[in-house]
Every structure is written in C-alpha cells, then in structure tokens.
Amino acid sequence: MITSQNSFKELFQKMGDPSLIIKDGILFDVNDAALTLFGHSDRSELLKHAFSDISSTVQRDKKTSKKQFTAHIKLAKKNGSHRFNWDFIKPDGDVFSVDMVLTPISLNDESYLSITCREVNAETTLNSNFRVLFETSLDAWLLQDEAGIFDCNHAALNLFGCKSLDAFKAKLFGDLAPPKQPNGEYSSVLIEHNMNIARGTGSCQFEWLAKRQDTGKTFYIEVALNMVELNGKLIMQSTSRDITDRKRIEEQVSQLATEDSLTGLVNRHVLLTRMDHALKAHKRNRKTGALLFIDLDHFKRINDTLGHNIGDALLRQVSERLPNCVRESDTVARFGGDEFVVMLEGLSDEKVTAAAQAESIGEKILEALNKPYILNNRDYTNTPSIGIALFFPDDVASNILQQADIAMYQAKQSGRNAIRFFDPAMQKSIDIRISIETGLKSALANNEMELHYQLQFNNTKRAIGAEALLRWKRPKLGLIPPLEYIPIAEETGLIIPIGQWVLETACVQIKAWQDNPLTKDIVIAVNVSAVQLDQNDYVENVLNAIKRHDIKPNLLKLELTESMLLADIEAIIDKMTQLKQNGISFSLDDFGTGFSSLQYLKRLPIDQLKIDQSFVRDIEHDEQDRSIVQTIIAMAKGLNLDVIAEGVETDTQLQKLLEYGCESFQGYLFAKPMPIKDVENYLSKTLNFS
C-alpha cells in the first residue's frame, strides 16, 4: 500500500506508460514517458498548462474536448476507471491519438485524476519494414496462426521467460497464463472469447494475467490482438506490455481510496457508500439496520503519556478485534482518530427485536475491547463507549451517524465503558445547545446582555453591597436562565469576552456610585469563571479595567466558586494574591457545597465566605442544615473572615442567622435581583439617593 505521497510519486515516475496527474483541470504532475510523448523536455514548462491546452480543440467525433472530457470523468467516477481514445496536440501543432485510461484517485484526502496513455497509430500495417519493426519493438510481439505461435521477437522472449522461439512454438496464447484469471474465469475460455472478438472486428484489447515459462511467476500485461495479413495469409498478431507496476499503483490507489492506512479497515467514504446501499436495500426488503459508534475512552491520555506510536498500536489491536464480534455481512470502519463505526444490516423488522440484536453485538464488542492490550511489552486496559442508532428504510445516512454519535456521548456521560441507544430527547437538547451557542456568539454585539444587581445588607438592614448577575434577553425568547447558557459559554470559551464585558460594565457602575456620597461605600461583587481565572492575562485585565474606569479597588469584589479550587490551586493563589495586593477583595461563593480543604482555605487570600442558599432554605426545619450553618459561621470568625448568607427569604431564617452570629445577608426578604434603574429607585427610598 502506498503510505505517502512520496512513495506514490516514486512509483509514478518509474511507470513505462506515459502518465499524467490532473487536479482541478490543471496538469499536476507528469512522468518522463509523458514528457517524451507530448514533445516537451522541460517538466515545469508542461505543468503550466491546463489539460485542455494540450488537447485538440475537438475530438474525432466533432464534439468539443471540454464536453467530451467532462463526460469521460463522470464515467470514470461511476465505474472506478474509464478507457477511451483521445486526440492531443504537440507544441508544433501536430495532432496525435492515444489510448487513455482515466482513474479518479485520492491522495492525502485530496481528489486527483490519473491518466495513463499509449499512442495509437491506426495506419500502421505490416509491410516490407515489418521485420525491422517486429525485431526492434520494446513490446512483446507474438504471431499466431491456427496451429499456434510460430514467431516472436526478442522482447517476447524476455517478457515470458523463454530462451528461444522453440519454447513458444505450437503453444497457444492461453498457454502463457495460469489456469484461471483473477475474475475466476478459465484462461483458455477467456482468451478464446477475446480472440473471437479480434477475428470478428479486427482487433481486441484487454488486460491479462500472464505466467513466465521459466519461474512460473505471474504478472499483468496489456494485450492488443490484431488480425493482419502476412504473405497472403490472415494471422493474429499480439502486442503485450508488462503493466505490473501500473496495476500495483492502481491497487495502491484503490486501497488509499477505500482503506484506512493504519488499520486496514474500510474508511469513512466506503462506510457512507455502504450505508446508502443498505438504506436502498432496506427499502426493498423492509429490514432494519443499526449503526454502532465506538469511541475509545481516555485515548488522548494514552497518546499524551505513552506516545503516538503506542496509541497507533492500540488502534491496530482494536481493529483486529472488532471484525471478530460481527457477522461477515456487517461493515467495520475506522471513522477517524479513535472512532470506529460498525454497520449492521438485515436486522429484524420488529424494532424491539432489532434493538436486542444490535445490543447483543454491542455487548460482544464491549467485552472484546475490555480485554488487556499488549502495548510496548506491557498489559494495558482500555474501555469503549458505544452509541447505537437503529435505522429504517426512510432514514438518511448523515442523520443516523449523528444519532449514533449523540448516543455515544450519552454513554460517556453515564460513566463510560457503556452502551446507550439514541434518545430523541437528547437530540432536542443538542438542538437547544446549538441554538444557545450560536446566539451567544452575537449576544454582546446585539446588546442582548445586561446586568441585574441583588443588593446585600448588614444586620441593620443597610445596603452594603450588590452582586452583579448576568442576564441574557434573547429576541422572541425572553430571559434565558443562566444555568442554560453559562456552562456552554465556559465550554466554548465565549465566557472570556462575556466575562470581560461584565467586569467593564460593573466598573462603570462602581464609578457612578463611588462619586455619590450616599453610595460611595457599596461594594459590587462580580462572579468569576474558572475559565477566566485560567487565562494568563487575567490579573492584568482586571487591573487595567480598574485603572481605565478610575475606581477604588476596594469597591470591587470577585466571587469564586468552591469547585474552582479543584484546578491548579497554586496558580489560583498566586493570581488572587496579586489582585489582593492591589486592594481587590474576594468572596468564596456556595461555600459548603464543594470539596474545599481547610488547608487550602487557610492559604487562600479570601475576605468572605458565602453560605449557600441550600443550607439557608431549610434552616428552620433541618437540624443538620442548622449545624452546618453554625459551623461555617464559627469557622469564618475563627479565620477572621466575613460571612454572608444568600437565599434569605423569611424572617425566621433571618432571626436564626442573626442568632448564630451572621451579620450580612442577601435574598428576596431584602431585595430581588433588579435592573440598575430599579436598584437606584430602591436606594433612593432608603438612602435619599439622587
């Protein structure tokens, strides 16, 4: 198999037949034999031309070359290759005809056209110069009458491995071949058929598997049979040329087009073609099929830790196990990377039974791929996640693939090493997610984002701060809940520009309030995503925003979630310390719901713990929640930290919190999240705000 473009180019240049490679109608490469045929000595000069430049304007059927060549390309794509005669024109204006084979090929996932040529001279006849031509030809010539071969040239002796003409005499052409041809037909029967064509039409061309008479080695030749008159007698003349190299290249090109070079499994293109065929067949027989989308769990970790060579070895071993789990009629393909697809055809027309059949094969695959792999002389285990989508006669291949892919991700979400069937509800969730992601990309530019503020109060019910809360108001859809879009913004990286916009907008409000004596001490808290904090320039961006808006750093508080501490804690502490040294304070949000270590809590330069509303909600009735709240408050005081309770909605909750020593509060009992105009209206009533 050709494994690189370099090896293809080497074989291409060695071919004896004039050969060309065309890409998008332009000559991409030609071999030396083609240079000679087209009358050029400089390859670069020839490669400047389009294929149409070296073709005769019209062909012998009076149709334009452009129209004819387009038709030939369609036939070649339909049949895999196409053979026809073509008129070219040399630089000096001479027109000449060739016998041409056109083959679509793919190299490095790009499409090309391969052309092999042989010049045709229809006027060549046996004449007084026949013997000179006969003896000097580089092609193997054999002359045969009813009794058998009676003459040959030196090239024929070399090609067929014979020492002298005596080895040929009385043999028939079919005797120079193995018993059967690659298509399974007997050589003696097939050659007689071709010879009858030559007798009837005057000539016949075909490819043939021949056999050397000395070693018995088989090889491919291209044969032209012609009926000619010699000394008043009608005989058959054959011209043979070794095309073994060309056939090897054709095989390799075919493999490149249909097989995955690493595993030898069929590739994505073949899979999609077979899916289309299967869907058409199922329309006739009303059967059901299934697609199993297989992804290797944690494959990237293997590549990153053990190296790509080990990863490739694992992929090869997986590709060896999969075919043993399915029927011969099923298709196993490598889809790309660490993804494999199995297509099952002809399952039961009963949906439940078909699902059971598909699941049974999925279980076999799961069991096979869970067995240890020998990688670099050591045992390794790896697991797959498998998604299954049933398909029916009226389905579309691309939709089935998408469904199986979604099911595979369901398997991963369930903990990996599992099988899941496609769930239409999951498709709906995916559609919603895509809509949200698309909308987020333009939300800022379309002014769809706004900040609401929920005021925070001390134990005298005076406003001391406000939490900035992002709100997304989509046209026609209204407000989108943050839990629906914030995780997607974080996964896609869109949280970076959105988070920066939140910071800038909050700084504008801080500036407005710090210039008013009645609100100059109100601190605005801004939530920070782990994705934002992970940016190398996060500290610089925050300090630049403070400087740009000319605000007091102590009026900005950054809220971190407890789950963020699972990341690179040392890097987090370093960035927090830099910001803290510049006067910015920190609050640890949702405290008690994550996995905080007291050791890290002591080291974090935080100023405040925020008691999560889930503990505050049931503080009136749940003894455990009361104990947790008391413990958090005591811990905060022990670490010399402020503490604020969120989600305070009733007077009873407030009284309990005051009783336990909490002095700051946030919740609907005091104020709900509001747009800035409503916040300022509220403050105007309580602070004589103007």
XYZ file of C-alpha atoms in Angstrom, residues 306-598:
293
model
C 2.749 6.888 26.193
C 3.265 8.456 22.776
C 1.525 8.273 19.408
C 3.266 5.013 18.471
C 1.577 3.278 21.400
C -1.722 4.945 20.517
C -1.428 3.640 16.949
C -0.636 0.149 18.247
C -3.809 0.255 20.360
C -5.883 1.321 17.352
C -4.488 -1.566 15.297
C -5.325 -4.087 18.012
C -8.856 -2.700 18.329
C -9.276 -3.018 14.548
C -8.231 -6.690 14.780
C -10.792 -7.464 17.496
C -13.851 -5.714 16.055
C -14.383 -7.935 12.969
C -14.467 -10.998 15.233
C -17.513 -9.558 17.027
C -19.713 -9.121 13.961
C -21.081 -11.103 11.028
C -19.335 -11.301 7.671
C -22.100 -9.227 6.106
C -21.536 -6.352 8.558
C -19.188 -3.420 7.978
C -16.429 -2.347 10.362
C -14.888 1.039 9.585
C -12.413 3.385 11.159
C -14.200 6.712 11.159
C -11.251 8.821 12.248
C -8.996 9.279 15.278
C -10.094 6.813 17.954
C -13.591 6.429 16.497
C -14.862 3.254 14.858
C -18.251 2.534 13.318
C -19.952 -0.835 12.868
C -22.919 -1.084 10.492
C -25.292 -3.998 10.983
C -27.616 -4.845 8.099
C -30.660 -7.065 7.774
C -31.875 -6.926 11.372
C -35.437 -7.797 12.321
C -38.233 -5.572 11.034
C -39.526 -5.527 14.629
C -37.925 -2.531 16.359
C -37.574 -4.173 19.780
C -36.064 -7.343 18.322
C -33.673 -5.309 16.124
C -32.571 -3.321 19.177
C -31.890 -6.545 21.071
C -29.834 -7.897 18.150
C -27.792 -4.687 17.979
C -27.291 -4.625 21.741
C -26.074 -8.238 21.706
C -23.341 -7.363 19.232
C -22.574 -4.200 21.216
C -22.068 -6.346 24.330
C -19.646 -8.592 22.405
C -17.671 -5.542 21.331
C -17.672 -4.162 24.871
C -16.355 -7.470 26.222
C -13.701 -7.811 23.493
C -12.361 -4.278 23.897
C -12.204 -4.590 27.697
C -9.605 -7.361 27.453
C -5.974 -6.317 28.105
C -3.859 -4.959 25.255
C -0.152 -5.670 24.922
C 1.477 -2.301 24.300
C 5.238 -1.909 24.445
C 5.522 -5.380 26.073
C 3.159 -4.405 28.892
C -0.510 -5.084 29.577
C -2.839 -2.099 29.325
C -6.594 -1.938 29.699
C -8.874 0.411 27.809
C -12.630 0.697 27.531
C -15.024 1.876 24.828
C -18.173 3.976 24.897
C -20.717 2.728 22.354
C -23.688 4.593 20.930
C -26.320 2.693 18.919
C -28.833 4.137 16.485
C -31.312 1.933 14.644
C -32.034 2.930 11.069
C -35.054 2.327 8.905
C -35.718 2.440 5.143
C -36.613 6.134 5.003
C -33.698 7.388 7.124
C -30.762 9.497 5.892
C -27.169 8.345 6.435
C -25.927 11.638 7.922
C -28.798 11.702 10.445
C -28.092 8.128 11.543
C -24.434 8.940 12.125
C -25.365 11.986 14.175
C -27.796 9.963 16.266
C -25.219 7.223 16.944
C -22.661 9.899 17.851
C -25.085 11.506 20.315
C -25.820 8.106 21.843
C -22.082 7.519 22.230
C -21.765 10.774 24.202
C -24.666 9.635 26.377
C -22.622 6.504 27.105
C -19.657 8.671 28.097
C -21.815 10.875 30.313
C -23.130 7.784 32.073
C -19.606 6.939 33.225
C -18.004 5.434 30.079
C -17.486 1.746 29.263
C -21.185 1.574 28.453
C -23.727 1.155 25.652
C -26.511 3.647 25.022
C -29.230 3.839 22.377
C -30.093 7.141 20.736
C -32.703 9.093 22.677
C -34.746 11.670 20.683
C -34.910 13.816 23.842
C -31.120 14.061 23.699
C -31.384 15.314 20.116
C -33.708 18.052 21.298
C -31.186 19.021 23.981
C -28.425 19.102 21.378
C -30.533 21.344 19.124
C -31.180 23.714 22.029
C -27.490 23.765 22.887
C -26.524 24.590 19.297
C -29.082 27.393 19.272
C -27.702 28.794 22.538
C -24.097 28.576 21.359
C -24.976 30.322 18.087
C -26.880 33.037 19.934
C -24.098 33.620 22.456
C -21.642 34.415 19.664
C -23.617 37.531 18.735
C -25.256 38.372 22.067
C -22.786 41.094 23.071
C -22.701 42.691 19.627
C -26.526 42.773 19.590
C -26.732 44.314 23.099
C -28.697 41.345 24.409
C -26.729 41.096 27.666
C -27.456 43.193 30.741
C -26.535 43.196 34.413
C -29.050 42.943 37.215
C -27.967 43.620 40.775
C -29.097 41.948 44.006
C -28.375 44.144 46.975
C -26.631 42.817 50.085
C -27.416 44.109 53.591
C -25.892 44.193 57.064
C -27.644 43.358 60.332
C -29.133 46.870 60.472
C -30.711 46.286 57.065
C -28.479 48.849 55.390
C -27.293 48.161 51.809
C -23.566 47.451 51.899
C -23.045 45.702 48.555
C -24.575 44.242 45.433
C -23.930 41.101 43.422
C -23.794 41.676 39.665
C -25.853 38.975 37.942
C -25.690 38.432 34.188
C -28.979 38.348 32.305
C -29.425 37.362 28.644
C -32.567 38.616 26.966
C -32.947 36.882 23.589
C -35.271 38.334 20.973
C -38.592 36.430 20.861
C -37.398 34.074 23.655
C -37.085 36.450 26.586
C -34.734 35.884 29.528
C -32.613 32.727 29.295
C -31.793 31.089 32.664
C -28.042 31.402 33.438
C -27.725 27.660 34.082
C -28.678 27.074 30.434
C -26.005 29.272 28.880
C -23.162 29.853 31.378
C -21.842 26.224 31.172
C -21.943 26.412 27.360
C -20.150 29.763 27.408
C -17.453 28.201 29.595
C -17.058 25.109 27.393
C -16.782 27.163 24.191
C -14.532 29.913 25.612
C -17.198 32.563 24.980
C -17.141 33.246 28.716
C -13.867 35.171 28.171
C -15.364 38.099 26.207
C -18.646 37.887 28.152
C -16.801 37.930 31.487
C -14.746 40.918 30.374
C -17.947 42.742 29.423
C -19.419 42.007 32.873
C -16.280 43.367 34.562
C -16.256 46.544 32.450
C -19.993 47.145 32.998
C -19.667 46.619 36.767
C -16.719 49.044 36.876
C -18.846 51.691 35.127
C -21.473 51.270 37.880
C -18.877 51.356 40.666
C -17.585 54.645 39.257
C -21.105 56.113 39.220
C -21.776 55.039 42.804
C -18.407 55.987 44.278
C -18.954 59.578 43.172
C -22.220 59.730 45.169
C -21.715 60.226 48.935
C -24.723 58.044 49.739
C -23.473 55.021 47.763
C -19.708 55.515 47.845
C -19.194 52.507 50.133
C -21.337 49.979 48.238
C -19.161 47.086 47.017
C -20.110 45.317 43.780
C -19.366 41.577 43.614
C -18.606 40.046 40.213
C -18.680 36.286 39.617
C -15.530 34.830 38.045
C -15.422 31.677 35.935
C -12.626 29.147 36.260
C -12.017 29.617 32.535
C -11.427 33.345 33.063
C -9.129 32.825 36.016
C -7.125 30.311 33.975
C -6.172 33.000 31.430
C -2.564 34.143 31.715
C -3.551 37.811 31.380
C -6.489 37.740 33.821
C -4.767 39.767 36.561
C -3.591 42.325 34.006
C -7.104 42.641 32.525
C -8.705 43.277 35.934
C -6.113 45.873 36.976
C -6.389 47.628 33.611
C -10.190 47.825 33.971
C -9.832 49.413 37.428
C -7.349 51.941 36.085
C -9.377 52.628 32.926
C -12.562 53.419 34.885
C -10.733 55.168 37.729
C -12.446 53.239 40.522
C -11.337 52.371 44.035
C -10.135 48.723 44.026
C -11.739 48.020 47.403
C -15.193 48.584 45.845
C -14.720 45.560 43.573
C -15.186 42.062 44.983
C -14.536 38.927 42.930
C -16.624 35.853 43.751
C -15.071 32.437 43.178
C -16.885 29.122 43.448
C -15.611 26.383 45.694
C -15.331 23.946 42.770
C -12.684 26.172 41.175
C -10.281 25.087 43.890
C -10.062 21.665 42.215
C -7.944 23.277 39.487
C -4.309 24.433 39.782
C -4.547 25.755 43.336
C -1.053 27.238 43.358
C -1.718 29.293 40.219
C -5.067 30.440 41.670
C -3.452 31.544 44.925
C -0.768 33.447 43.013
C -3.294 35.387 40.907
C -5.545 36.080 43.893
C -2.563 37.358 45.874
C -1.569 39.784 43.111
C -5.105 41.188 42.938
C -5.408 41.285 46.728
C -2.225 43.334 46.965
C -3.901 45.873 44.703
C -6.880 46.261 47.025
C -9.397 43.863 45.452
C -11.347 41.581 47.831
C -12.547 38.003 47.336
C -15.617 36.028 48.358
C -15.865 32.225 48.238
C -19.320 31.506 46.817
C -21.537 28.460 47.531
C -19.366 27.522 50.493
C -20.067 24.064 51.889
C -21.247 22.534 48.612
C -17.822 21.716 47.123
C -14.628 19.973 48.175
C -12.661 22.672 49.968
C -9.697 21.619 52.008
C -9.225 23.550 55.222
